[in-house]
Structure formats: C-alpha cells, structure tokens
C-alpha cells in the first residue's frame, strides 16, 4: 500500500531478485502441509520465515470458492469488533487495478503488474470520511485506515495458488530489514480446507527492530495476509494495531468469506 506502515521510519528498500528462479522454486515448494518455504536468493541464503500452522480440521463439506469474486467475498466491518468500534468504520469499494501493500518495502507495483489479470475488487475499511483523491479505498490520513483488502479470481484453482505464492513471496521479503525499519514477523498458516488457506505475518514497528528481524515474544501491531480459496485469491493488509489473537481471528474471517 502507498507508503507502507507509517511508523518505524527507514528508507524504502526495493528488492532486486531473480523473479523467474524464485517463482519456479516457490511453485515447486508450494504451500504443502500448511507451510510456505522461501527459496534462497541468488548469492546467499535468506532466512525462510518461521511458519506455525494453526489450521483447524476442515469443516464438513468445505470446499474452495468457484466463479467470480463479488463484494460479498470481501471482509466486513463487523470482523474488527470489539477491537475497533464497528460503528466508526466506513466501507469503500472499487474495481480495477492499483497499488497494494508492501510499497515501502518491496517497491510500488500494481496487482496487475505482479500477477496479471483484468482487475480486482479493492475494499477500504476506514474510520473517517476523507479518502484519497486517487483511490477511495485509501484514507486521506493514514491513521484512519483500519484495513484494506484486494481480491480477485483466477482461471483455475492452480493458477490462484500460483498467484498467492507470488504475493506471499513478495511479502516475505519484508521479514528482514535494517535495524530501525518496520518489518513483518514470522509466517503463520491457516487452513480451513485443502484449497482454502491463508498465510499472515504481523507488522513490527522500527523501534522493536534491533537485530534486522522481528523480535521474539513481542506482539505485532496489525499485519498482512495472503488468502486463497479455490480460484479466488487476495491480500488483506490490517493497519489497526491488532495483536496475534485478533489478527488470527480477522484472517480466518476473511478466509471464510473469500
């Protein structure tokens, strides 16, 4: 998202990596057994994000989504209660292409530039009525943004899995940053059914980053999730300062709707 998390400071770091090699490796490794394993970058080994599987048994008859994504597949304000006053949240929607998440870490790109496709549903959850003149799903003031979700459909479940893998790989590049720069913590994987999965990472502000990676034993302040259900896929970025339990709850809710 434009500018990334506001606190934590640090200059934007644009990652240069071999996209072809990384994506081939990511596709081969996949999200098997509830884990996403990152391939090492050329010329060195990157820390694979620690992944803790928190999925529950698949509900009876649970299957991945089919068909087009609609606004009914997107997260609603009620998912943030009681952590955020639901009555204060305004929901704004649009359809098309645009920037999503990670800009302050991995560079400004649009969803179309990353995975292709004709367009996606964008939803902003905002406390306040002032929005960006360029994108109504973004709050004019960063502090008013509760969350933002981007969701789209692929031509097949396997292609949606490929897209989700690319998006997760990109987000995981933000798990290591110079001390003082905000970053993401370890990857947690949620699985509601074999093809209904999400992987999320908490956000840690720069003041907690003293070693170049997220501190152990500290609660995150919001975070990012990559979601997939059948041929649907998406990214949910949570700006509200939610801890581990609240993030897990919101991600599960978003995944069940997708």
mmCIF file of C-alpha atoms in Angstrom:
data_model
loop_
_atom_site.group_PDB
_atom_site.id
_atom_site.type_symbol
_atom_site.label_atom_id
_atom_site.label_comp_id
_atom_site.label_asym_id
_atom_site.label_seq_id
_atom_site.Cartn_x
_atom_site.Cartn_y
_atom_site.Cartn_z
ATOM 1 C CA UNK A 1 0.000 0.000 0.000
ATOM 2 C CA UNK A 2 1.214 3.503 -0.638
ATOM 3 C CA UNK A 3 3.920 4.372 1.868
ATOM 4 C CA UNK A 4 3.629 1.180 3.923
ATOM 5 C CA UNK A 5 3.234 1.406 7.734
ATOM 6 C CA UNK A 6 3.667 4.991 8.851
ATOM 7 C CA UNK A 7 5.724 4.389 11.975
ATOM 8 C CA UNK A 8 9.154 2.787 12.139
ATOM 9 C CA UNK A 9 10.894 5.009 9.587
ATOM 10 C CA UNK A 10 13.587 3.897 7.212
ATOM 11 C CA UNK A 11 14.005 4.430 3.513
ATOM 12 C CA UNK A 12 12.081 2.287 1.074
ATOM 13 C CA UNK A 13 14.022 -0.772 0.089
ATOM 14 C CA UNK A 14 13.393 -2.098 -3.388
ATOM 15 C CA UNK A 15 14.308 -5.749 -3.536
ATOM 16 C CA UNK A 16 16.179 -6.998 -6.557
ATOM 17 C CA UNK A 17 15.884 -10.730 -7.036
ATOM 18 C CA UNK A 18 15.651 -13.333 -9.716
ATOM 19 C CA UNK A 19 11.912 -13.483 -10.276
ATOM 20 C CA UNK A 20 11.982 -16.479 -12.584
ATOM 21 C CA UNK A 21 14.094 -18.669 -10.323
ATOM 22 C CA UNK A 22 12.182 -17.633 -7.206
ATOM 23 C CA UNK A 23 8.753 -18.236 -8.696
ATOM 24 C CA UNK A 24 9.679 -21.611 -10.158
ATOM 25 C CA UNK A 25 11.054 -22.671 -6.786
ATOM 26 C CA UNK A 26 8.049 -21.272 -4.958
ATOM 27 C CA UNK A 27 5.639 -23.100 -7.264
ATOM 28 C CA UNK A 28 7.519 -26.345 -6.728
ATOM 29 C CA UNK A 29 7.588 -25.959 -2.966
ATOM 30 C CA UNK A 30 4.063 -24.597 -2.726
ATOM 31 C CA UNK A 31 2.090 -24.373 0.440
ATOM 32 C CA UNK A 32 2.282 -28.083 1.178
ATOM 33 C CA UNK A 33 1.438 -29.224 4.685
ATOM 34 C CA UNK A 34 0.434 -25.712 5.712
ATOM 35 C CA UNK A 35 3.897 -24.294 5.166
ATOM 36 C CA UNK A 36 5.316 -21.880 2.657
ATOM 37 C CA UNK A 37 9.062 -22.234 2.169
ATOM 38 C CA UNK A 38 11.008 -19.482 0.506
ATOM 39 C CA UNK A 39 13.824 -20.363 -1.882
ATOM 40 C CA UNK A 40 17.197 -18.739 -1.103
ATOM 41 C CA UNK A 41 18.068 -15.709 -3.230
ATOM 42 C CA UNK A 42 20.964 -15.865 -5.680
ATOM 43 C CA UNK A 43 24.329 -15.475 -3.995
ATOM 44 C CA UNK A 44 23.279 -16.272 -0.477
ATOM 45 C CA UNK A 45 20.731 -17.894 1.772
ATOM 46 C CA UNK A 46 17.732 -15.994 3.022
ATOM 47 C CA UNK A 47 16.043 -16.911 6.274
ATOM 48 C CA UNK A 48 12.940 -18.904 5.464
ATOM 49 C CA UNK A 49 10.127 -17.404 7.511
ATOM 50 C CA UNK A 50 9.294 -19.440 10.565
ATOM 51 C CA UNK A 51 5.872 -20.866 9.939
ATOM 52 C CA UNK A 52 3.439 -22.113 12.510
ATOM 53 C CA UNK A 53 0.420 -23.999 11.221
ATOM 54 C CA UNK A 54 -2.726 -23.007 13.082
ATOM 55 C CA UNK A 55 -5.292 -24.569 10.792
ATOM 56 C CA UNK A 56 -8.225 -26.485 12.184
ATOM 57 C CA UNK A 57 -9.867 -29.568 10.791
ATOM 58 C CA UNK A 58 -11.726 -28.910 7.574
ATOM 59 C CA UNK A 59 -15.440 -28.222 8.100
ATOM 60 C CA UNK A 60 -17.719 -30.897 6.696
ATOM 61 C CA UNK A 61 -18.236 -30.228 3.020
ATOM 62 C CA UNK A 62 -15.896 -27.231 2.980
ATOM 63 C CA UNK A 63 -14.554 -26.517 -0.474
ATOM 64 C CA UNK A 64 -12.759 -23.706 -2.212
ATOM 65 C CA UNK A 65 -14.637 -20.947 -3.982
ATOM 66 C CA UNK A 66 -15.560 -21.049 -7.652
ATOM 67 C CA UNK A 67 -16.734 -18.395 -10.057
ATOM 68 C CA UNK A 68 -16.160 -14.654 -9.906
ATOM 69 C CA UNK A 69 -15.306 -12.625 -6.813
ATOM 70 C CA UNK A 70 -18.005 -10.185 -5.689
ATOM 71 C CA UNK A 71 -18.193 -7.690 -2.836
ATOM 72 C CA UNK A 72 -19.901 -10.453 -0.821
ATOM 73 C CA UNK A 73 -16.495 -12.194 -0.712
ATOM 74 C CA UNK A 74 -14.802 -9.250 1.000
ATOM 75 C CA UNK A 75 -14.307 -8.601 4.704
ATOM 76 C CA UNK A 76 -16.915 -6.509 6.529
ATOM 77 C CA UNK A 77 -16.534 -4.013 9.366
ATOM 78 C CA UNK A 78 -18.034 -6.420 11.912
ATOM 79 C CA UNK A 79 -14.897 -8.577 11.717
ATOM 80 C CA UNK A 80 -12.982 -5.924 13.668
ATOM 81 C CA UNK A 81 -15.250 -5.794 16.689
ATOM 82 C CA UNK A 82 -14.597 -5.446 19.569
ATOM 83 C CA UNK A 83 -11.056 -4.243 18.829
ATOM 84 C CA UNK A 84 -12.239 -1.328 16.684
ATOM 85 C CA UNK A 85 -15.579 0.431 17.113
ATOM 86 C CA UNK A 86 -17.553 -1.110 14.256
ATOM 87 C CA UNK A 87 -19.865 1.882 14.077
ATOM 88 C CA UNK A 88 -16.891 4.089 13.247
ATOM 89 C CA UNK A 89 -15.797 2.057 10.222
ATOM 90 C CA UNK A 90 -16.821 3.167 6.743
ATOM 91 C CA UNK A 91 -16.531 0.655 3.894
ATOM 92 C CA UNK A 92 -15.467 1.878 0.447
ATOM 93 C CA UNK A 93 -15.215 -0.269 -2.676
ATOM 94 C CA UNK A 94 -13.885 -0.046 -6.202
ATOM 95 C CA UNK A 95 -12.991 -2.422 -9.028
ATOM 96 C CA UNK A 96 -9.907 -2.247 -11.237
ATOM 97 C CA UNK A 97 -6.163 -2.297 -10.742
ATOM 98 C CA UNK A 98 -3.967 -0.414 -8.342
ATOM 99 C CA UNK A 99 -1.186 -0.445 -5.786
ATOM 100 C CA UNK A 100 -1.442 -2.917 -2.933
ATOM 101 C CA UNK A 101 0.575 -3.291 0.264
ATOM 102 C CA UNK A 102 4.350 -3.502 0.624
ATOM 103 C CA UNK A 103 5.296 -0.323 -1.235
ATOM 104 C CA UNK A 104 7.672 0.845 1.487
ATOM 105 C CA UNK A 105 9.492 -2.487 1.434
ATOM 106 C CA UNK A 106 9.330 -4.074 -1.992
ATOM 107 C CA UNK A 107 8.544 -1.222 -4.323
ATOM 108 C CA UNK A 108 5.427 0.354 -5.757
ATOM 109 C CA UNK A 109 3.594 -2.034 -8.065
ATOM 110 C CA UNK A 110 0.041 -2.818 -9.009
ATOM 111 C CA UNK A 111 -1.637 -6.163 -8.649
ATOM 112 C CA UNK A 112 -1.798 -6.423 -12.433
ATOM 113 C CA UNK A 113 1.950 -5.879 -12.713
ATOM 114 C CA UNK A 114 2.586 -8.696 -10.246
ATOM 115 C CA UNK A 115 0.144 -11.377 -11.363
ATOM 116 C CA UNK A 116 -1.673 -10.024 -14.415
ATOM 117 C CA UNK A 117 -5.414 -10.382 -14.764
ATOM 118 C CA UNK A 118 -8.160 -7.981 -15.807
ATOM 119 C CA UNK A 119 -8.849 -6.408 -12.431
ATOM 120 C CA UNK A 120 -9.653 -6.931 -8.758
ATOM 121 C CA UNK A 121 -12.028 -5.808 -6.046
ATOM 122 C CA UNK A 122 -10.495 -3.275 -3.658
ATOM 123 C CA UNK A 123 -12.135 -2.556 -0.297
ATOM 124 C CA UNK A 124 -11.093 0.039 2.253
ATOM 125 C CA UNK A 125 -12.237 -0.054 5.879
ATOM 126 C CA UNK A 126 -11.743 3.439 7.242
ATOM 127 C CA UNK A 127 -12.591 5.392 10.380
ATOM 128 C CA UNK A 128 -13.448 8.779 8.937
ATOM 129 C CA UNK A 129 -14.935 10.049 5.710
ATOM 130 C CA UNK A 130 -11.931 11.634 3.998
ATOM 131 C CA UNK A 131 -10.366 9.389 1.363
ATOM 132 C CA UNK A 132 -7.504 9.747 -1.081
ATOM 133 C CA UNK A 133 -8.480 11.614 -4.265
ATOM 134 C CA UNK A 134 -6.668 8.894 -6.225
ATOM 135 C CA UNK A 135 -8.225 5.864 -4.529
ATOM 136 C CA UNK A 136 -11.369 5.868 -2.361
ATOM 137 C CA UNK A 137 -10.253 2.693 -0.581
ATOM 138 C CA UNK A 138 -7.361 4.599 0.988
ATOM 139 C CA UNK A 139 -7.895 7.027 3.864
ATOM 140 C CA UNK A 140 -6.652 10.563 3.355
ATOM 141 C CA UNK A 141 -4.974 10.251 6.765
ATOM 142 C CA UNK A 142 -3.064 7.031 7.330
ATOM 143 C CA UNK A 143 -4.221 6.820 10.963
ATOM 144 C CA UNK A 144 -7.827 6.426 9.760
ATOM 145 C CA UNK A 145 -7.122 3.250 7.790
ATOM 146 C CA UNK A 146 -8.318 0.113 9.605
ATOM 147 C CA UNK A 147 -7.666 -2.349 6.780
ATOM 148 C CA UNK A 148 -7.609 -2.757 3.024
ATOM 149 C CA UNK A 149 -8.414 -5.903 1.075
ATOM 150 C CA UNK A 150 -7.756 -6.777 -2.558
ATOM 151 C CA UNK A 151 -9.377 -9.888 -4.039
ATOM 152 C CA UNK A 152 -9.738 -11.385 -7.498
ATOM 153 C CA UNK A 153 -10.394 -14.659 -9.276
ATOM 154 C CA UNK A 154 -8.040 -16.695 -11.425
ATOM 155 C CA UNK A 155 -8.944 -19.007 -14.290
ATOM 156 C CA UNK A 156 -8.335 -22.086 -12.145
ATOM 157 C CA UNK A 157 -7.512 -23.063 -8.549
ATOM 158 C CA UNK A 158 -3.960 -23.980 -9.564
ATOM 159 C CA UNK A 159 -3.422 -20.553 -11.078
ATOM 160 C CA UNK A 160 -4.863 -18.908 -7.959
ATOM 161 C CA UNK A 161 -2.380 -20.913 -5.908
ATOM 162 C CA UNK A 162 0.417 -19.691 -8.170
ATOM 163 C CA UNK A 163 -0.705 -16.077 -7.745
ATOM 164 C CA UNK A 164 -0.985 -16.441 -3.976
ATOM 165 C CA UNK A 165 2.515 -17.917 -3.900
ATOM 166 C CA UNK A 166 3.910 -14.917 -5.754
ATOM 167 C CA UNK A 167 2.191 -12.465 -3.445
ATOM 168 C CA UNK A 168 3.368 -14.312 -0.344
ATOM 169 C CA UNK A 169 6.920 -14.474 -1.637
ATOM 170 C CA UNK A 170 6.878 -10.726 -2.138
ATOM 171 C CA UNK A 171 5.531 -10.015 1.345
ATOM 172 C CA UNK A 172 8.024 -12.399 2.965
ATOM 173 C CA UNK A 173 10.851 -10.321 1.520
ATOM 174 C CA UNK A 174 9.889 -7.754 4.177
ATOM 175 C CA UNK A 175 10.708 -10.103 7.068
ATOM 176 C CA UNK A 176 14.286 -8.824 7.168
ATOM 177 C CA UNK A 177 15.041 -5.102 7.249
ATOM 178 C CA UNK A 178 17.835 -2.933 8.657
ATOM 179 C CA UNK A 179 17.515 -2.221 12.377
ATOM 180 C CA UNK A 180 15.083 0.610 12.968
ATOM 181 C CA UNK A 181 12.946 -0.137 9.891
ATOM 182 C CA UNK A 182 9.470 -1.676 10.232
ATOM 183 C CA UNK A 183 9.156 -5.289 9.139
ATOM 184 C CA UNK A 184 6.963 -8.374 9.146
ATOM 185 C CA UNK A 185 7.277 -11.209 11.623
ATOM 186 C CA UNK A 186 7.075 -14.950 11.177
ATOM 187 C CA UNK A 187 4.557 -16.538 8.831
ATOM 188 C CA UNK A 188 1.505 -18.229 10.316
ATOM 189 C CA UNK A 189 -0.535 -20.507 8.065
ATOM 190 C CA UNK A 190 -4.272 -21.094 8.468
ATOM 191 C CA UNK A 191 -6.006 -23.893 6.562
ATOM 192 C CA UNK A 192 -9.795 -24.312 6.584
ATOM 193 C CA UNK A 193 -9.859 -26.871 3.756
ATOM 194 C CA UNK A 194 -7.283 -28.341 1.340
ATOM 195 C CA UNK A 195 -7.657 -25.417 -1.059
ATOM 196 C CA UNK A 196 -8.749 -22.771 1.452
ATOM 197 C CA UNK A 197 -5.603 -21.365 3.024
ATOM 198 C CA UNK A 198 -4.130 -18.125 4.312
ATOM 199 C CA UNK A 199 -0.669 -17.084 5.422
ATOM 200 C CA UNK A 200 -0.256 -13.988 7.567
ATOM 201 C CA UNK A 201 2.575 -12.004 9.115
ATOM 202 C CA UNK A 202 2.382 -9.429 11.875
ATOM 203 C CA UNK A 203 3.798 -5.926 11.489
ATOM 204 C CA UNK A 204 6.524 -4.754 13.879
ATOM 205 C CA UNK A 205 7.450 -1.097 14.017
ATOM 206 C CA UNK A 206 11.037 0.042 13.709
ATOM 207 C CA UNK A 207 11.505 0.687 17.416
ATOM 208 C CA UNK A 208 11.186 -3.072 18.007
ATOM 209 C CA UNK A 209 13.596 -3.995 15.218
ATOM 210 C CA UNK A 210 17.043 -4.022 16.779
ATOM 211 C CA UNK A 211 18.502 -7.073 15.035
ATOM 212 C CA UNK A 212 17.142 -6.926 11.482
ATOM 213 C CA UNK A 213 14.306 -9.342 12.161
ATOM 214 C CA UNK A 214 11.129 -9.351 14.219
ATOM 215 C CA UNK A 215 11.613 -9.642 17.978
ATOM 216 C CA UNK A 216 10.618 -12.867 19.673
ATOM 217 C CA UNK A 217 7.929 -12.686 22.319
ATOM 218 C CA UNK A 218 6.503 -9.344 21.196
ATOM 219 C CA UNK A 219 3.000 -8.774 19.915
ATOM 220 C CA UNK A 220 2.548 -7.467 16.369
ATOM 221 C CA UNK A 221 0.636 -4.313 15.525
ATOM 222 C CA UNK A 222 -1.555 -5.364 12.595
ATOM 223 C CA UNK A 223 -0.088 -7.180 9.626
ATOM 224 C CA UNK A 224 -0.649 -8.650 6.191
ATOM 225 C CA UNK A 225 -2.296 -11.833 4.934
ATOM 226 C CA UNK A 226 -2.321 -13.610 1.584
ATOM 227 C CA UNK A 227 -5.547 -15.555 1.069
ATOM 228 C CA UNK A 228 -6.677 -18.288 -1.324
ATOM 229 C CA UNK A 229 -9.944 -20.165 -1.673
ATOM 230 C CA UNK A 230 -10.375 -22.298 -4.789
ATOM 231 C CA UNK A 231 -9.898 -19.936 -7.726
ATOM 232 C CA UNK A 232 -10.111 -16.818 -5.523
ATOM 233 C CA UNK A 233 -7.028 -15.108 -4.111
ATOM 234 C CA UNK A 234 -6.295 -11.866 -2.347
ATOM 235 C CA UNK A 235 -4.270 -9.719 0.038
ATOM 236 C CA UNK A 236 -5.531 -8.284 3.320
ATOM 237 C CA UNK A 237 -3.500 -5.556 4.990
ATOM 238 C CA UNK A 238 -4.501 -4.668 8.563
ATOM 239 C CA UNK A 239 -3.491 -1.203 9.725
ATOM 240 C CA UNK A 240 -5.323 -1.365 13.066
ATOM 241 C CA UNK A 241 -2.953 -2.345 15.862
ATOM 242 C CA UNK A 242 -4.193 -5.893 16.352
ATOM 243 C CA UNK A 243 -2.218 -8.478 18.289
ATOM 244 C CA UNK A 244 -1.750 -12.145 17.440
ATOM 245 C CA UNK A 245 -5.137 -13.454 18.580
ATOM 246 C CA UNK A 246 -7.102 -10.646 16.911
ATOM 247 C CA UNK A 247 -5.118 -10.932 13.681
ATOM 248 C CA UNK A 248 -5.706 -14.659 13.539
ATOM 249 C CA UNK A 249 -9.437 -14.152 14.081
ATOM 250 C CA UNK A 250 -9.729 -11.483 11.375
ATOM 251 C CA UNK A 251 -7.709 -13.533 8.881
ATOM 252 C CA UNK A 252 -9.880 -16.592 9.481
ATOM 253 C CA UNK A 253 -12.997 -14.495 8.953
ATOM 254 C CA UNK A 254 -11.637 -13.050 5.718
ATOM 255 C CA UNK A 255 -10.648 -16.506 4.503
ATOM 256 C CA UNK A 256 -14.072 -17.986 5.257
ATOM 257 C CA UNK A 257 -15.729 -15.213 3.201
ATOM 258 C CA UNK A 258 -13.334 -15.414 0.255
#
